[in-house]
PDB file of C-alpha atoms in Angstrom:
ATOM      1  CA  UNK A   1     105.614  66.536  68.102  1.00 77.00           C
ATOM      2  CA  UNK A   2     106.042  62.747  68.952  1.00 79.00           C
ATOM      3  CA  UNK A   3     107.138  61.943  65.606  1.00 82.00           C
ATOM      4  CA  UNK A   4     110.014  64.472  65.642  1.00 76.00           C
ATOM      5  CA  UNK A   5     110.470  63.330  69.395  1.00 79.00           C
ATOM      6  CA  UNK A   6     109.704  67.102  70.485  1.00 78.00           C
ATOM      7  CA  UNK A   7     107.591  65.502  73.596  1.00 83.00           C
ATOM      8  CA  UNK A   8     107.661  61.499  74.598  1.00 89.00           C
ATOM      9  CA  UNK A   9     104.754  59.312  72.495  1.00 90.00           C
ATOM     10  CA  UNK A  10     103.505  58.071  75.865  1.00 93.00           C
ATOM     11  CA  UNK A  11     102.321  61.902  76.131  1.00 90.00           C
ATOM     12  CA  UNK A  12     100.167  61.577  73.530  1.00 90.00           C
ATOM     13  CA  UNK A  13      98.557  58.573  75.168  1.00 92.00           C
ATOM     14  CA  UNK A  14      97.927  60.439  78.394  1.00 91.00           C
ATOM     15  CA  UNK A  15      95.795  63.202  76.525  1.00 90.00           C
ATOM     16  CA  UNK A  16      93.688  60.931  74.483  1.00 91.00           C
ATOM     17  CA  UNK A  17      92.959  58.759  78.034  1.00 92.00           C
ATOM     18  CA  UNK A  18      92.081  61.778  79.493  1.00 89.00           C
ATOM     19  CA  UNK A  19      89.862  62.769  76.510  1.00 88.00           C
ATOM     20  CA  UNK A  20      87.955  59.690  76.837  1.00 92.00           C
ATOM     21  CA  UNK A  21      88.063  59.790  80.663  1.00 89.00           C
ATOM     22  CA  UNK A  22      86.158  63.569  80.352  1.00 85.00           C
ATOM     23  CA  UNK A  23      83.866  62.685  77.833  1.00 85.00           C
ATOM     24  CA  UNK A  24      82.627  59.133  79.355  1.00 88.00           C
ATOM     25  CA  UNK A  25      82.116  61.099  82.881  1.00 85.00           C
ATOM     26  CA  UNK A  26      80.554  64.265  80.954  1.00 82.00           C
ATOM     27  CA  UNK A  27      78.081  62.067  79.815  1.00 82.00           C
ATOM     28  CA  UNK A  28      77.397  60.238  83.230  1.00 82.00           C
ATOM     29  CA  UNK A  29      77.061  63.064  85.394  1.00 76.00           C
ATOM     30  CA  UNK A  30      75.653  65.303  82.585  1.00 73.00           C
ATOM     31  CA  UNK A  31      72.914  62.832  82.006  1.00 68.00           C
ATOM     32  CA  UNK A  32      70.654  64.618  85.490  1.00 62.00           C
ATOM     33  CA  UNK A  33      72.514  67.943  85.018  1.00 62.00           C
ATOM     34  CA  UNK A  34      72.308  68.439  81.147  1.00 58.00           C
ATOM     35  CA  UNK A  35      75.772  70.345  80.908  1.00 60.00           C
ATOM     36  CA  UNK A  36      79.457  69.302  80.553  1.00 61.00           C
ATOM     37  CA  UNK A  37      81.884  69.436  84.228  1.00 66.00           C
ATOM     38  CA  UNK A  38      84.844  70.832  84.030  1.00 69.00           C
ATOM     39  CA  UNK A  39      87.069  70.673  87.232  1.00 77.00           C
ATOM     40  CA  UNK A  40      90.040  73.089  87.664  1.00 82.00           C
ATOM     41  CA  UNK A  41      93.038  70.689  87.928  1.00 84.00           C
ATOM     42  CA  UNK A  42      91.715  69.398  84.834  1.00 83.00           C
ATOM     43  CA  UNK A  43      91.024  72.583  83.020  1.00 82.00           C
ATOM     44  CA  UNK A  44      94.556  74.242  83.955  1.00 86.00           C
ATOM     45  CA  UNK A  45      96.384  70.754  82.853  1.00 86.00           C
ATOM     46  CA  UNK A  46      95.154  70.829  79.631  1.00 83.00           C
ATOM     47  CA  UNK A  47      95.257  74.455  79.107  1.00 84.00           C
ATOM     48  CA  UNK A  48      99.385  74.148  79.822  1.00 85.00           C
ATOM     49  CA  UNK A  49      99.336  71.294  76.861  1.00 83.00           C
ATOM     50  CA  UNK A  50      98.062  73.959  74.914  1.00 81.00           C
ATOM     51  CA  UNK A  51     100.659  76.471  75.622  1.00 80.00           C
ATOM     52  CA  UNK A  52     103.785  73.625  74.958  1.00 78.00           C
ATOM     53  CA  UNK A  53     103.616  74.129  71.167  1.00 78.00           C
ATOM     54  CA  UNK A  54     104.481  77.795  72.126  1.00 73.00           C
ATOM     55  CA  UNK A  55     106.834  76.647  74.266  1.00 72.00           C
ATOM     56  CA  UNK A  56     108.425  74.898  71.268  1.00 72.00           C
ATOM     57  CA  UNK A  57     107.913  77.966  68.661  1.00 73.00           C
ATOM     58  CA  UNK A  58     110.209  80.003  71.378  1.00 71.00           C
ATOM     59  CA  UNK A  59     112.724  77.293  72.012  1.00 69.00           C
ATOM     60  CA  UNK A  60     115.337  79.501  70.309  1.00 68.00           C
ATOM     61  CA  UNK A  61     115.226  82.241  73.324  1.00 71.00           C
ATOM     62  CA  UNK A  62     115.410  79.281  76.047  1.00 64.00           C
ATOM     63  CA  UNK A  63     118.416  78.032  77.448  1.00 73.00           C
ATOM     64  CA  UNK A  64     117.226  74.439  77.753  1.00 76.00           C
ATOM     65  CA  UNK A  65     114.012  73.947  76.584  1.00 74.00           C
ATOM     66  CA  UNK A  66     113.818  70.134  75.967  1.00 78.00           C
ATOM     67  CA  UNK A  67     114.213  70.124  79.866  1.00 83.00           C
ATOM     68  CA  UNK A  68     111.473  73.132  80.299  1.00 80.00           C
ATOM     69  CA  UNK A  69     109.137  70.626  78.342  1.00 81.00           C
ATOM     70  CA  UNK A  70     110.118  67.424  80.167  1.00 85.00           C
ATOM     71  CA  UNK A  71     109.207  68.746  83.541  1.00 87.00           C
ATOM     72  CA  UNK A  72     106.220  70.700  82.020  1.00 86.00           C
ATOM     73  CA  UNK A  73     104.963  67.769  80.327  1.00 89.00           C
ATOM     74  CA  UNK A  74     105.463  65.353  83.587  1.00 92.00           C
ATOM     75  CA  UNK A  75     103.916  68.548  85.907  1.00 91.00           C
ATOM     76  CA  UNK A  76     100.916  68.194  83.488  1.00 90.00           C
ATOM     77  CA  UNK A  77     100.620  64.360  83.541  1.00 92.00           C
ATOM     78  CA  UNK A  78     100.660  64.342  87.500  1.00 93.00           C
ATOM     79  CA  UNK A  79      98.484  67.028  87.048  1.00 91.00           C
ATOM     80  CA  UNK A  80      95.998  64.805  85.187  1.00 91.00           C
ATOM     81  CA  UNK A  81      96.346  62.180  86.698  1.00 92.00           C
ATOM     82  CA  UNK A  82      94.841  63.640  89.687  1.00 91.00           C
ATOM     83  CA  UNK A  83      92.264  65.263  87.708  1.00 90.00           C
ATOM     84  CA  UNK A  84      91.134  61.826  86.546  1.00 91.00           C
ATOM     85  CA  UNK A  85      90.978  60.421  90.177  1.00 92.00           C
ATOM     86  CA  UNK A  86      88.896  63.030  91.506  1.00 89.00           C
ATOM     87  CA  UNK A  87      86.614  63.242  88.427  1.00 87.00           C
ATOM     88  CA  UNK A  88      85.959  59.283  88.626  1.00 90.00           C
ATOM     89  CA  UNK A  89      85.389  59.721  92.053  1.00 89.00           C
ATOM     90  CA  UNK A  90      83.066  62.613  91.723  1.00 84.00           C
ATOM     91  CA  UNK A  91      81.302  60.266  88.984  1.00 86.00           C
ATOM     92  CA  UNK A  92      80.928  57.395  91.274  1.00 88.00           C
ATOM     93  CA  UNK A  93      79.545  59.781  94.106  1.00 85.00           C
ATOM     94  CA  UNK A  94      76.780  61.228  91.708  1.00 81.00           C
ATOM     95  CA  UNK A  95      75.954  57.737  90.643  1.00 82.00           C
ATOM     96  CA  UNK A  96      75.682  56.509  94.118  1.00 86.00           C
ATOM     97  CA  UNK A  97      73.520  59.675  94.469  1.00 80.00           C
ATOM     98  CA  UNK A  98      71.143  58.867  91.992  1.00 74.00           C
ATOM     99  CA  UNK A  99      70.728  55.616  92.263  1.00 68.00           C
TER     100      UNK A  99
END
């Protein structure tokens, strides 16, 4: 989708941060508790990035949808950009915790 500048590169960058982001705090907090943590912001944002290629597929029955994906996609990085924040947070207050 970047290549055929469908959604911005920088996107792309966002979602593989925030892939690294989950799994690095996974593993921190999951060390104690033995499972993955999801938090809802998080879990919503990225299930929206799943629905844009949809959003795409249908373009032909939306008015405008380069600017349906350009909010959507800047929604979605607020979106996890919060989700990051509070996740680190939540990391450093299990740490703290547990130490």
């Amino acid at each position: 989708f970047a290549y055929f500048e469908i959604i911005p590169a920088w996107f792309i960058l966002v979602i593989v941060l925030k892939l690294f982001e989950f799994v690095i705090t996974s593993r921190i907090i999951g060390r104690k508790q033995q499972r993955i943590i999801f938090d809802k912001i998080g879990k919503v944002s990225i299930s929206i990035v799943m629905i844009l290629p949809g959003v795409f597929v249908f373009r032909c029955i939306m008015i405008d949808y380069k600017t349906i994906m350009g909010i959507t996609i800047f929604v979605v990085t607020a979106m996890l950009i919060v989700s990051s924040v509070s996740r680190i947070a939540n990391t450093i207050k299990h740490i703290r915790a547990s130490s």
